[in-house]
Short mmCIF file of C-alpha atoms in Angstrom, two decimals:
data_model
loop_
_atom_site.label_atom_id
_atom_site.label_comp_id
_atom_site.label_asym_id
_atom_site.label_seq_id
_atom_site.Cartn_x
_atom_site.Cartn_y
_atom_site.Cartn_z
CA MET A 1 85.87 118.74 89.79
CA ARG A 2 89.02 116.78 90.54
CA LEU A 3 88.83 113.01 90.92
CA PHE A 4 92.08 111.48 92.11
CA GLY A 5 94.05 113.54 89.66
CA LEU A 6 92.13 112.24 86.70
CA GLY A 7 89.46 114.89 86.65
CA GLY A 8 89.29 118.60 86.25
CA SER A 9 87.01 121.19 84.79
CA GLY A 10 87.22 119.42 81.45
CA ALA A 11 85.42 116.43 82.92
CA LEU A 12 82.19 118.33 82.82
CA THR A 13 82.43 118.72 79.05
CA THR A 14 82.47 114.97 78.43
CA MET A 15 79.61 113.84 80.68
CA ASN A 16 76.24 115.11 81.77
CA LYS A 17 75.68 116.94 85.02
CA THR A 18 74.00 114.00 86.75
CA THR A 19 76.91 111.66 86.02
CA SER A 20 79.41 114.28 87.14
CA GLN A 21 77.57 114.86 90.42
CA THR A 22 77.14 111.13 91.01
CA ILE A 23 80.89 110.66 90.64
CA ALA A 24 81.54 113.48 93.09
CA VAL A 25 79.11 112.09 95.67
CA ALA A 26 80.45 108.55 95.19
CA ARG A 27 83.99 109.75 95.87
CA VAL A 28 82.99 111.41 99.12
CA LEU A 29 81.06 108.33 100.27
CA CYS A 30 83.86 105.92 99.32
CA ILE A 31 86.64 107.95 100.91
CA ALA A 32 84.62 108.45 104.09
CA CYS A 33 84.13 104.69 104.30
CA VAL A 34 87.80 103.94 103.57
CA ILE A 35 88.56 105.62 106.91
CA TYR A 36 86.91 102.66 108.67
CA VAL A 37 89.69 100.41 107.36
CA HIS A 38 92.43 102.40 109.07
CA VAL A 39 91.00 103.38 112.46
CA PRO A 40 91.40 101.30 115.62
CA PRO A 41 90.64 98.83 117.01
CA TYR A 42 93.10 96.81 114.95
CA GLY A 43 93.50 93.07 114.72
CA THR A 44 89.81 92.40 115.24
CA ALA A 45 89.78 88.90 113.79
CA LEU A 46 86.55 87.25 114.82
CA THR A 47 86.72 84.65 117.53
CA ALA A 48 84.37 81.72 117.90
CA LYS A 49 82.13 83.83 120.16
CA PRO A 50 82.65 87.50 119.24
CA ASP A 51 80.98 90.18 121.31
CA VAL A 52 78.69 92.84 119.83
CA HIS A 53 81.49 95.42 119.55
CA ASP A 54 83.75 93.08 117.58
CA LEU A 55 80.89 92.11 115.29
CA ILE A 56 80.05 95.73 114.53
CA VAL A 57 83.69 96.67 113.88
CA TRP A 58 84.26 93.62 111.69
CA PHE A 59 81.06 94.10 109.71
CA VAL A 60 81.54 97.82 109.07
CA ARG A 61 85.21 97.41 108.22
CA GLU A 62 84.86 94.39 105.94
CA VAL A 63 81.47 95.03 104.34
CA VAL A 64 81.47 98.83 104.16
CA GLY A 65 85.09 99.99 104.39
CA ARG A 66 87.00 97.54 102.21
CA SER A 67 84.23 97.36 99.60
CA SER A 68 84.38 101.10 98.96
CA VAL A 69 87.79 101.12 97.24
CA PRO A 70 87.04 99.45 93.86
CA LEU A 71 84.61 102.15 92.75
CA LEU A 72 87.41 104.71 93.11
CA SER A 73 89.49 102.65 90.64
CA ILE A 74 86.55 102.39 88.24
CA ILE A 75 85.99 106.15 88.40
CA SER A 76 89.69 106.77 87.73
CA GLY A 77 89.60 104.58 84.61
CA PHE A 78 86.33 106.10 83.43
CA LEU A 79 87.67 109.64 83.65
CA ALA A 80 90.99 108.64 82.09
CA ALA A 81 89.13 107.39 79.03
CA ARG A 82 86.90 110.46 78.79
CA LEU A 83 89.64 113.03 79.33
CA SER A 84 92.15 111.36 77.01
CA GLN A 85 89.92 112.48 74.16
CA GLU A 86 90.80 116.08 75.03
CA ARG A 87 94.54 115.80 75.75
CA SER A 88 97.64 114.42 74.11
CA PHE A 89 99.49 111.56 75.81
CA GLN A 90 102.35 113.86 76.79
CA ARG A 91 99.99 116.37 78.38
CA THR A 92 98.05 113.63 80.12
CA LEU A 93 101.24 112.05 81.48
CA GLY A 94 102.47 115.41 82.76
CA ARG A 95 99.17 116.10 84.48
CA LYS A 96 99.03 112.66 86.07
CA THR A 97 102.56 113.11 87.36
CA MET A 98 101.45 116.34 89.00
CA THR A 99 98.16 115.01 90.35
CA LEU A 100 99.33 111.56 91.49
CA LEU A 101 103.09 111.35 91.99
CA VAL A 102 103.68 114.85 93.39
CA PRO A 103 101.14 114.50 96.23
CA LEU A 104 102.36 110.94 96.84
CA LEU A 105 105.89 112.28 97.27
CA ALA A 106 104.83 115.33 99.29
CA TRP A 107 102.66 113.46 101.80
CA ASN A 108 105.23 110.72 102.37
CA ALA A 109 108.03 113.27 102.76
CA MET A 110 105.95 115.16 105.33
CA ALA A 111 105.22 111.93 107.22
CA LEU A 112 108.92 111.03 107.28
CA ALA A 113 109.77 114.52 108.50
CA LYS A 114 107.25 114.07 111.30
CA ASP A 115 108.75 110.69 112.23
CA ILE A 116 112.28 112.08 112.36
CA THR A 117 111.16 115.08 114.41
CA PHE A 118 109.50 112.95 117.11
CA ALA A 119 111.99 110.05 117.07
CA PRO A 120 115.26 111.29 115.55
CA THR A 121 117.33 108.35 116.83
CA THR A 122 115.14 105.60 115.39
CA ALA A 123 113.11 107.05 112.52
CA ILE A 124 115.83 108.18 110.11
CA PRO A 125 115.44 105.84 107.11
CA HIS A 126 118.30 104.32 105.20
CA ALA A 127 118.91 105.94 101.81
CA SER A 128 118.08 102.67 100.06
CA ASP A 129 114.60 102.73 101.61
CA LEU A 130 113.68 106.21 100.38
CA PRO A 131 112.39 105.19 96.92
CA ARG A 132 109.93 102.83 98.60
CA LEU A 133 108.98 105.14 101.44
CA LEU A 134 108.49 108.19 99.21
CA LEU A 135 107.10 106.73 95.99
CA GLY A 136 106.20 103.12 96.71
CA PHE A 137 108.98 101.53 94.64
CA ASP A 138 108.92 97.78 95.35
CA GLY A 139 106.70 98.10 98.40
CA TYR A 140 104.26 100.19 100.36
CA PRO A 141 105.07 103.88 100.89
CA ARG A 142 105.39 105.51 104.30
CA VAL A 143 101.70 106.53 104.24
CA ILE A 144 100.42 103.09 103.31
CA PRO A 145 96.95 103.93 101.91
CA LEU A 146 98.58 106.23 99.35
CA TYR A 147 99.71 103.16 97.43
CA PHE A 148 96.44 103.76 95.60
CA LEU A 149 97.92 106.85 93.92
CA ARG A 150 100.99 104.87 92.91
CA ASP A 151 98.98 101.99 91.41
CA VAL A 152 96.59 104.33 89.58
CA PHE A 153 99.60 106.14 88.09
CA LEU A 154 100.90 102.81 86.77
CA CYS A 155 97.45 102.09 85.36
CA SER A 156 97.52 105.46 83.60
CA LEU A 157 100.83 104.53 81.98
CA LEU A 158 99.20 101.35 80.66
CA ALA A 159 95.91 103.01 79.75
CA THR A 160 96.59 103.16 76.00
CA ALA A 161 97.54 99.48 75.85
CA LEU A 162 94.54 98.54 77.98
CA ARG A 163 92.17 100.48 75.74
CA VAL A 164 93.57 98.78 72.64
CA GLY A 165 93.11 95.41 74.32
CA LEU A 166 89.54 96.30 75.27
CA ARG A 167 88.76 97.13 71.65
CA LEU A 168 90.42 94.07 70.12
CA ALA A 169 89.81 91.32 72.68
CA PRO A 170 87.85 92.70 75.63
CA TRP A 171 86.87 89.46 77.32
CA MET A 172 90.30 87.94 76.91
CA LEU A 173 91.87 91.02 78.50
CA MET A 174 89.36 91.09 81.35
CA ALA A 175 89.91 87.36 81.98
CA ALA A 176 93.65 87.99 82.17
CA LEU A 177 93.20 90.92 84.56
CA LEU A 178 90.85 88.84 86.71
CA ALA A 179 93.40 86.01 86.84
CA ASN A 180 96.06 88.55 87.82
CA ALA A 181 93.81 89.93 90.57
CA VAL A 182 93.13 86.45 91.95
CA MET A 183 96.65 84.98 91.61
CA ASP A 184 98.71 88.16 92.08
CA LEU A 185 100.68 87.32 88.94
CA ASP A 186 102.23 90.78 88.57
CA GLY A 187 104.19 90.45 91.80
CA ARG A 188 105.37 93.87 92.98
CA ILE A 189 104.29 95.79 89.90
CA PHE A 190 100.92 96.56 91.47
CA LEU A 191 100.64 96.57 95.23
CA SER A 192 96.95 95.75 94.79
CA SER A 193 96.45 93.47 91.82
CA ALA A 194 92.72 94.21 91.79
CA ILE A 195 93.22 97.88 90.89
CA PRO A 196 94.08 97.32 87.17
CA LEU A 197 91.01 95.07 86.86
CA PHE A 198 88.61 97.71 88.15
CA TYR A 199 90.51 100.49 86.35
CA ALA A 200 90.02 98.60 83.07
CA ILE A 201 86.29 98.31 83.81
CA GLY A 202 86.24 102.08 84.12
CA LEU A 203 88.14 102.47 80.85
CA GLY A 204 85.59 100.26 79.09
CA LEU A 205 82.74 102.32 80.50
CA GLY A 206 84.46 105.57 79.55
CA ASP A 207 85.06 104.34 75.99
CA ARG A 208 81.51 102.98 75.81
CA GLN A 209 82.81 99.44 75.25
CA TRP A 210 80.00 98.45 77.58
CA SER A 211 77.25 100.26 79.37
CA ALA A 212 76.00 100.53 82.92
CA ARG A 213 72.60 101.76 81.71
CA ALA A 214 70.76 98.87 83.37
CA ILE A 215 72.24 99.85 86.72
CA GLU A 216 71.23 103.46 86.09
CA ASP A 217 67.69 102.60 85.06
CA TYR A 218 67.09 100.15 87.90
CA ARG A 219 69.30 101.63 90.57
CA ARG A 220 67.05 100.78 93.53
CA PRO A 221 66.68 97.06 92.71
CA CYS A 222 70.39 96.95 91.82
CA LEU A 223 71.25 98.61 95.14
CA ALA A 224 69.17 96.03 97.03
CA ILE A 225 70.71 93.12 95.11
CA ALA A 226 74.26 94.47 95.51
CA VAL A 227 73.88 95.07 99.26
CA THR A 228 72.38 91.61 99.74
CA ALA A 229 75.20 89.97 97.78
CA LEU A 230 77.78 92.06 99.64
CA VAL A 231 76.47 90.99 103.04
CA LEU A 232 76.09 87.33 102.07
CA ILE A 233 79.58 87.08 100.63
CA ALA A 234 81.14 88.93 103.56
CA THR A 235 79.46 86.63 106.07
CA LEU A 236 80.70 83.42 104.43
CA PRO A 237 83.25 82.96 107.25
CA PHE A 238 80.25 82.27 109.51
CA ILE A 239 78.40 80.19 106.94
CA ALA A 240 81.30 78.03 105.72
CA PRO A 241 84.15 78.28 108.26
CA GLY A 242 87.35 76.51 107.31
CA SER A 243 86.43 76.07 103.63
CA MET A 244 88.68 77.04 100.71
CA ILE A 245 86.40 79.96 99.86
CA VAL A 246 87.10 81.45 103.29
CA ASP A 247 90.70 80.51 104.10
CA GLU A 248 93.04 83.37 103.21
CA GLY A 249 95.66 82.62 100.57
CA THR A 250 93.56 80.34 98.39
CA PRO A 251 92.57 81.42 94.85
CA LEU A 252 88.92 80.73 95.65
CA ALA A 253 89.04 83.07 98.64
CA ALA A 254 90.74 85.74 96.51
CA PHE A 255 88.01 85.37 93.88
CA ARG A 256 85.37 85.73 96.60
CA LEU A 257 86.92 89.03 97.66
CA ILE A 258 86.92 90.30 94.06
CA VAL A 259 83.21 89.48 93.73
CA GLN A 260 82.56 91.15 97.08
CA ARG A 261 84.41 94.29 95.97
CA ALA A 262 82.49 94.34 92.68
CA ALA A 263 79.20 94.16 94.59
CA GLY A 264 80.46 97.01 96.76
CA ALA A 265 81.22 99.13 93.69
CA VAL A 266 77.67 98.64 92.38
CA ALA A 267 76.19 99.37 95.82
CA PHE A 268 78.13 102.60 96.32
CA TRP A 269 77.38 103.81 92.80
CA CYS A 270 73.65 103.13 93.15
CA LEU A 271 73.60 104.83 96.56
CA ALA A 272 75.39 107.89 95.15
CA ALA A 273 72.99 108.01 92.18
CA GLU A 274 69.99 107.82 94.52
CA ILE A 275 71.38 110.63 96.67
CA VAL A 276 71.96 112.85 93.63
CA ARG A 277 68.44 112.30 92.38
CA ARG A 278 67.08 113.42 95.73
CA GLY A 279 68.73 116.78 95.25
CA GLU A 280 68.92 118.33 98.70
CA HIS A 281 70.70 115.31 100.20
CA ALA A 282 73.53 115.64 97.67
CA ARG A 283 74.40 119.26 98.41
CA PRO A 284 76.56 118.74 101.54
CA LEU A 285 78.50 115.96 99.83
CA LEU A 286 79.03 118.04 96.68
CA LEU A 287 80.30 120.93 98.81
CA LEU A 288 82.73 118.58 100.55
CA GLU A 289 84.06 117.05 97.31
CA PRO A 290 86.73 119.71 96.56
CA ALA A 291 88.38 118.94 99.92
CA ILE A 292 87.98 115.15 99.89
CA PHE A 293 91.32 114.45 98.16
CA PHE A 294 93.08 116.23 101.04
CA VAL A 295 91.02 114.21 103.53
CA PHE A 296 91.97 110.96 101.80
CA CYS A 297 95.69 111.72 101.82
CA SER A 298 95.73 113.11 105.35
CA HIS A 299 93.52 110.59 107.13
CA PRO A 300 96.29 108.13 108.14
CA LEU A 301 98.30 110.98 109.71
CA ILE A 302 95.22 112.38 111.45
CA ILE A 303 94.35 108.95 112.85
CA GLY A 304 97.93 108.57 114.08
CA LEU A 305 97.80 111.96 115.79
CA ILE A 306 94.48 111.14 117.48
CA ARG A 307 95.96 107.86 118.73
CA ARG A 308 98.92 109.77 120.20
CA LEU A 309 96.57 112.07 122.03
CA LEU A 310 94.58 109.19 123.48
CA ALA A 311 96.03 107.23 126.34
CA PRO A 312 96.68 103.54 125.48
CA GLU A 313 94.15 102.58 128.14
CA ALA A 314 91.46 104.71 126.50
CA GLU A 315 92.17 103.23 123.08
CA ALA A 316 92.01 99.68 124.42
CA ALA A 317 88.77 100.28 126.31
CA GLN A 318 85.57 98.78 124.97
CA GLY A 319 81.94 99.64 125.47
CA PRO A 320 79.11 101.58 123.84
CA MET A 321 81.17 104.79 123.69
CA THR A 322 84.04 102.99 121.93
CA THR A 323 81.65 101.52 119.37
CA ALA A 324 80.04 104.93 118.86
CA ALA A 325 83.47 106.54 118.38
CA PHE A 326 84.37 103.91 115.77
CA LEU A 327 81.13 104.47 113.86
CA ALA A 328 81.63 108.25 113.99
CA SER A 329 85.31 108.09 112.98
CA PRO A 330 84.75 109.29 109.37
CA LEU A 331 83.04 112.44 110.66
CA ILE A 332 85.79 113.01 113.24
CA VAL A 333 88.59 112.53 110.70
CA ILE A 334 86.89 114.67 108.04
CA ALA A 335 86.41 117.49 110.56
CA ALA A 336 90.08 117.28 111.59
CA GLY A 337 91.12 117.16 107.93
CA LEU A 338 89.15 120.30 107.13
CA ALA A 339 90.75 122.07 110.10
CA ALA A 340 94.21 121.05 108.87
CA LEU A 341 93.36 122.21 105.35
CA LEU A 342 92.25 125.63 106.60
CA ALA A 343 95.38 125.95 108.75
CA LEU A 344 97.63 125.16 105.79
CA ARG A 345 95.69 127.56 103.58
CA LEU A 346 96.45 130.34 106.05
CA GLY A 347 99.98 129.36 107.06
CA ALA A 348 101.52 127.40 104.19
CA PRO A 349 99.56 127.82 100.95
CA GLY A 350 102.50 126.64 98.84
CA LEU A 351 102.71 123.36 100.73
CA LEU A 352 98.95 122.98 100.45
CA ARG A 353 99.20 123.24 96.66
CA LEU A 354 101.68 120.37 96.61
CA LEU A 355 99.55 118.26 98.93
CA THR A 356 96.42 118.83 96.84
CA ALA A 357 97.96 118.18 93.42
CA GLY A 358 98.12 121.89 92.61
CA LYS A 359 94.37 122.44 93.07
CA PRO A 360 93.43 123.38 96.63
CA PRO A 361 89.77 124.25 97.21
CA ARG A 362 88.94 127.76 96.06
CA ASP A 363 87.89 130.47 98.49
CA ASP A 364 84.28 130.37 97.30
CA GLN A 365 84.18 126.57 97.67
CA LEU A 366 85.48 126.77 101.23
CA ARG A 367 83.06 129.56 102.13
CA ALA A 368 80.13 127.54 100.82
CA LEU A 369 81.30 124.44 102.70
CA LEU A 370 81.83 126.28 105.98
CA HIS A 371 78.47 128.01 105.62
CA ALA A 372 76.77 124.65 105.13
CA LEU A 373 78.52 123.23 108.21
CA ARG A 374 77.48 126.15 110.39
CA PRO A 375 74.65 125.24 112.80
CA ALA A 376 71.32 126.60 111.69
CA ARG A 377 70.17 129.59 113.69
CA THR A 378 66.89 129.18 115.47
CA THR A 379 64.57 132.09 115.89
CA LYS A 380 62.31 132.47 118.89
CA ALA A 381 58.67 132.08 117.98
CA THR A 382 56.40 134.91 118.97
CA ASP A 383 52.86 134.48 120.19
CA PRO A 384 50.55 136.52 117.95
CA GLY A 385 48.03 136.67 120.76
#
């Protein structure tokens, strides 16, 4: 199992099967929900009297989509702590370069090549912009959501120092990381200042500095509490419009978003744990997991391609079908991502290895996934009489 470049077959030796499967299912759920953040309609700030479509888009994007990211950071830190027990720092650094920076570079280079091909007179970047566009130096890369890989790589460089801090002064370190997340004190070091906070939570869990046993033992009540808190916090703009806790740019509003994201992390983890314990419901998600990294990296390009294929009038249209298309967008993008993965596996396997951090899905994994996606055959019943 590979989890944002911080996993691998060795992960299974440092955790039990249930935890490993819960992580895999959580990744699929979180990445599927991240897609909601990046699909149109864009700029759906709520008006004084929003219609039903705007309310649905806003709620799904803010409550479900944006709250799915922190758990990915926690998982990355958790696995970094567990796997560091098996590898030297040099080996770990080399692997993280391969599993984080190489796909970051490859995907952004491919996106730039696409831009130049379709708009050669306007899309050629200046040489001084290439470090940012390709690797996220001092700004967002060409494929913006892939800043996550860049920030997690920086977290991995600081992992040893963070783990020492967690052992010596855990609450002081966590308070400092929380202040950084709220005030954005690191400037351009991290493009999302919340990522090191949640990554450090994962490190602490991986090193058993603290335990999530209560969440495991009472996952259903915790899921209900987390979802309730998530919805209440997300709907504060309706409850307290114009207040400091709502207005963007204030520290109180930033703190509210951190609490909302933390509630989202608990909710997604409890949901994944519940799915795993139901057995049959987890199987499709576990089969999809080996391909989900490719889906995550490719989804902005797939969304852009779909938008090109749609007429501007169709994209701007609203109605029940538009709302249904928005709600179904993760399924649409995942299906397109799997098609692209299969095409690259047949036509450009070397490129696919770069895009998947050197570990594309194996043949047996793809066969099992495609078999599971195949519609069930129905047999005609015969009348015994």
